């Protein structure tokens, strides 16, 4: 980072400020490149698309074991647990593999067609899962759902990024992160209500395999409705290419992108490990019942949502991204380190709040920084970030499940140290060039 608050990459400087960029004449710039920037309905449609994709993921998680048992006739408890985990992993793996491909494709063909294909495929895959009656087909359909969801998440961010105003872009990213958090939080509640549908609509037992299939049907219907909104409100036909007489956008900064992608991987690794660790610690060590464990997970989502909405309403201008990223990693480290020492519900409540605040700030902030550093290749860079976020969360969850069994305390400490060192490195990278500059210009004592 150079003295003027930019990440230096040799030939390219990537601004990390949240202020308003200016045109060559010194006037504040508020030009909008993408169609979404010209219509509030267009951006609201992006929010709805992001919401419904994460709603589908959250809806499936609590109902999947019941679906395996009642519809797919997997009755052995060990097999139900195994296939629940594997079906979730297949979805995440597809998200990891296809997000960079869809992102790059949107840079070449435009955001609108990729979003339309993604939502259509996601809706059909969710509907197809409700009709599935054998296990191999269930794996194939879940993989398709993840592959098409991978077209929505990064491309919605790339479309929202097509705006010259940095503050507006930051707010959009925070709103999209809030939409994803709200969708994930609403999913289990929706599936729980739909699973009780026979009490409201007894004839539903005759439809699509019974009430356990209804969450997939409803999610597919919502995705179809959002597809119609997207078709009518987002009119962009191709990726933006500036006219010959218009200056090209800022070039990409590979070093900066790589740094922020690494931070994304570490942040999601910590979040995934914390989620599994919280579930194990709360039940085995603290002795909380499932209801209170659910409250802790709900608290985590609500704190993340609150932080993201606060950031969208009041983007910080005095604190640099280096301060915010480092501070957020410190909050995550404190939450993870405090978890093994929590002896009751309220102690766990505090450390969950710390983790939720840190991760809730990091998710939109890192996406925003990747967007700033990626130049015209928004889709490709944000697709890679989506892929690494999925990979980090999956590895963190799996690693925590295996390591906590043997050495719970050591695993907590090891992960906390990694996040703490990441925070320190972030602060050092932010201040190191400035310290060198001060030393160089300091008066010598003869």
Short mmCIF file of C-alpha atoms in Angstrom, two decimals, residues 251-422:
data_model
loop_
_atom_site.label_atom_id
_atom_site.label_comp_id
_atom_site.label_asym_id
_atom_site.label_seq_id
_atom_site.Cartn_x
_atom_site.Cartn_y
_atom_site.Cartn_z
CA UNK A 251 -6.88 -2.24 -15.44
CA UNK A 252 -7.02 -5.25 -13.17
CA UNK A 253 -4.54 -5.65 -10.34
CA UNK A 254 -3.68 -9.37 -10.08
CA UNK A 255 -1.61 -8.96 -6.90
CA UNK A 256 -4.39 -7.13 -5.10
CA UNK A 257 -7.00 -9.63 -6.32
CA UNK A 258 -4.86 -12.52 -5.12
CA UNK A 259 -4.48 -10.95 -1.69
CA UNK A 260 -8.19 -10.36 -1.24
CA UNK A 261 -9.03 -13.85 -2.53
CA UNK A 262 -6.66 -15.32 0.06
CA UNK A 263 -8.34 -13.27 2.78
CA UNK A 264 -11.73 -14.54 1.56
CA UNK A 265 -10.54 -18.14 1.80
CA UNK A 266 -9.28 -17.62 5.35
CA UNK A 267 -12.42 -15.79 6.48
CA UNK A 268 -14.77 -18.49 5.18
CA UNK A 269 -12.48 -21.20 6.56
CA UNK A 270 -12.91 -19.64 9.99
CA UNK A 271 -16.68 -19.26 9.56
CA UNK A 272 -17.15 -22.86 8.44
CA UNK A 273 -15.05 -24.21 11.31
CA UNK A 274 -16.88 -22.02 13.82
CA UNK A 275 -20.31 -23.25 12.69
CA UNK A 276 -19.36 -26.89 13.20
CA UNK A 277 -17.44 -26.10 16.40
CA UNK A 278 -20.39 -24.20 17.83
CA UNK A 279 -22.74 -27.11 17.19
CA UNK A 280 -20.35 -29.61 18.83
CA UNK A 281 -19.34 -27.37 21.73
CA UNK A 282 -22.88 -26.25 22.55
CA UNK A 283 -24.25 -29.77 22.77
CA UNK A 284 -21.32 -31.78 24.11
CA UNK A 285 -19.51 -29.35 26.44
CA UNK A 286 -22.04 -26.67 27.40
CA UNK A 287 -25.03 -29.04 27.35
CA UNK A 288 -27.48 -26.80 25.48
CA UNK A 289 -30.69 -28.23 24.06
CA UNK A 290 -31.38 -28.04 20.30
CA UNK A 291 -33.63 -25.00 20.76
CA UNK A 292 -30.88 -22.91 22.34
CA UNK A 293 -28.34 -24.13 19.81
CA UNK A 294 -30.73 -22.92 17.11
CA UNK A 295 -30.99 -19.57 18.88
CA UNK A 296 -27.22 -19.18 18.75
CA UNK A 297 -27.14 -19.85 15.01
CA UNK A 298 -30.03 -17.42 14.52
CA UNK A 299 -28.15 -14.81 16.55
CA UNK A 300 -25.09 -15.24 14.33
CA UNK A 301 -27.15 -14.64 11.19
CA UNK A 302 -28.97 -11.67 12.70
CA UNK A 303 -25.73 -10.01 13.81
CA UNK A 304 -24.27 -10.52 10.33
CA UNK A 305 -27.42 -9.05 8.81
CA UNK A 306 -27.36 -6.05 11.15
CA UNK A 307 -23.70 -5.29 10.39
CA UNK A 308 -24.30 -5.53 6.64
CA UNK A 309 -27.35 -3.26 6.76
CA UNK A 310 -25.46 -0.77 8.93
CA UNK A 311 -22.56 -0.75 6.47
CA UNK A 312 -24.95 -0.23 3.55
CA UNK A 313 -26.57 2.74 5.28
CA UNK A 314 -23.41 4.33 6.66
CA UNK A 315 -20.30 3.20 4.73
CA UNK A 316 -17.30 4.13 6.90
CA UNK A 317 -15.22 6.89 5.36
CA UNK A 318 -12.71 7.64 8.10
CA UNK A 319 -11.54 4.06 8.59
CA UNK A 320 -9.57 2.53 5.75
CA UNK A 321 -10.33 -0.97 4.41
CA UNK A 322 -7.09 -2.10 6.06
CA UNK A 323 -8.45 -1.06 9.46
CA UNK A 324 -11.83 -2.67 8.81
CA UNK A 325 -10.46 -5.96 7.47
CA UNK A 326 -7.90 -6.28 10.24
CA UNK A 327 -10.45 -5.42 12.91
CA UNK A 328 -12.96 -7.90 11.51
CA UNK A 329 -10.38 -10.70 11.59
CA UNK A 330 -9.60 -9.80 15.21
CA UNK A 331 -13.30 -10.11 16.07
CA UNK A 332 -13.45 -13.53 14.41
CA UNK A 333 -10.30 -14.65 16.24
CA UNK A 334 -11.77 -13.49 19.56
CA UNK A 335 -15.03 -15.33 18.90
CA UNK A 336 -13.31 -18.60 18.01
CA UNK A 337 -10.87 -18.43 20.91
CA UNK A 338 -13.64 -17.63 23.38
CA UNK A 339 -15.87 -20.52 22.33
CA UNK A 340 -14.07 -23.35 24.20
CA UNK A 341 -14.11 -21.26 27.39
CA UNK A 342 -17.85 -20.53 27.22
CA UNK A 343 -19.50 -22.40 30.08
CA UNK A 344 -23.10 -21.34 29.53
CA UNK A 345 -25.58 -19.95 27.04
CA UNK A 346 -24.82 -16.29 27.62
CA UNK A 347 -21.06 -16.73 27.33
CA UNK A 348 -21.63 -18.53 24.04
CA UNK A 349 -24.02 -15.74 23.05
CA UNK A 350 -21.23 -13.16 23.41
CA UNK A 351 -18.62 -15.07 21.40
CA UNK A 352 -21.16 -15.85 18.66
CA UNK A 353 -21.88 -12.12 18.45
CA UNK A 354 -18.18 -11.37 17.99
CA UNK A 355 -17.87 -13.94 15.21
CA UNK A 356 -21.06 -12.75 13.53
CA UNK A 357 -19.94 -9.12 13.57
CA UNK A 358 -16.52 -9.94 12.11
CA UNK A 359 -17.74 -12.24 9.36
CA UNK A 360 -20.71 -10.00 8.56
CA UNK A 361 -18.32 -7.14 7.87
CA UNK A 362 -15.74 -9.19 5.98
CA UNK A 363 -18.07 -10.81 3.43
CA UNK A 364 -19.27 -7.63 1.66
CA UNK A 365 -16.04 -5.72 2.28
CA UNK A 366 -13.82 -8.33 0.66
CA UNK A 367 -16.20 -8.68 -2.29
CA UNK A 368 -16.10 -4.91 -2.70
CA UNK A 369 -12.29 -4.87 -2.65
CA UNK A 370 -12.10 -7.68 -5.22
CA UNK A 371 -14.47 -5.69 -7.41
CA UNK A 372 -12.33 -2.56 -7.15
CA UNK A 373 -9.18 -4.49 -8.02
CA UNK A 374 -10.63 -6.48 -10.92
CA UNK A 375 -11.01 -3.69 -13.47
CA UNK A 376 -13.27 -4.71 -16.38
CA UNK A 377 -13.08 -8.45 -15.52
CA UNK A 378 -15.66 -8.20 -12.74
CA UNK A 379 -17.37 -11.50 -13.44
CA UNK A 380 -14.19 -13.58 -13.56
CA UNK A 381 -12.76 -12.13 -10.33
CA UNK A 382 -16.02 -12.32 -8.37
CA UNK A 383 -16.60 -15.83 -9.69
CA UNK A 384 -13.23 -16.89 -8.29
CA UNK A 385 -14.10 -15.28 -4.99
CA UNK A 386 -17.43 -17.13 -4.82
CA UNK A 387 -15.61 -20.38 -5.56
CA UNK A 388 -12.95 -19.83 -2.89
CA UNK A 389 -15.58 -18.79 -0.34
CA UNK A 390 -17.42 -22.07 -0.95
CA UNK A 391 -14.17 -24.03 -0.75
CA UNK A 392 -13.07 -22.30 2.45
CA UNK A 393 -16.37 -22.90 4.19
CA UNK A 394 -16.47 -26.55 3.11
CA UNK A 395 -12.88 -27.23 4.19
CA UNK A 396 -13.40 -25.40 7.48
CA UNK A 397 -16.54 -27.40 8.28
CA UNK A 398 -15.01 -30.76 7.36
CA UNK A 399 -11.71 -30.02 9.09
CA UNK A 400 -13.41 -28.87 12.27
CA UNK A 401 -15.58 -31.99 12.37
CA UNK A 402 -12.50 -34.23 12.16
CA UNK A 403 -10.05 -32.26 14.33
CA UNK A 404 -12.39 -31.29 17.15
CA UNK A 405 -12.84 -34.96 18.00
CA UNK A 406 -9.16 -35.42 18.82
CA UNK A 407 -8.06 -32.04 20.12
CA UNK A 408 -10.84 -29.50 20.48
CA UNK A 409 -8.91 -26.89 22.45
CA UNK A 410 -5.84 -27.12 20.23
CA UNK A 411 -7.99 -26.70 17.13
CA UNK A 412 -9.68 -23.60 18.55
CA UNK A 413 -6.32 -22.08 19.43
CA UNK A 414 -4.74 -22.96 16.10
CA UNK A 415 -7.54 -21.40 14.08
CA UNK A 416 -7.64 -18.32 16.30
CA UNK A 417 -3.89 -17.83 15.88
CA UNK A 418 -4.22 -18.07 12.08
CA UNK A 419 -6.93 -15.40 12.06
CA UNK A 420 -5.02 -13.22 14.53
CA UNK A 421 -1.86 -13.37 12.40
CA UNK A 422 -3.97 -12.52 9.34
#
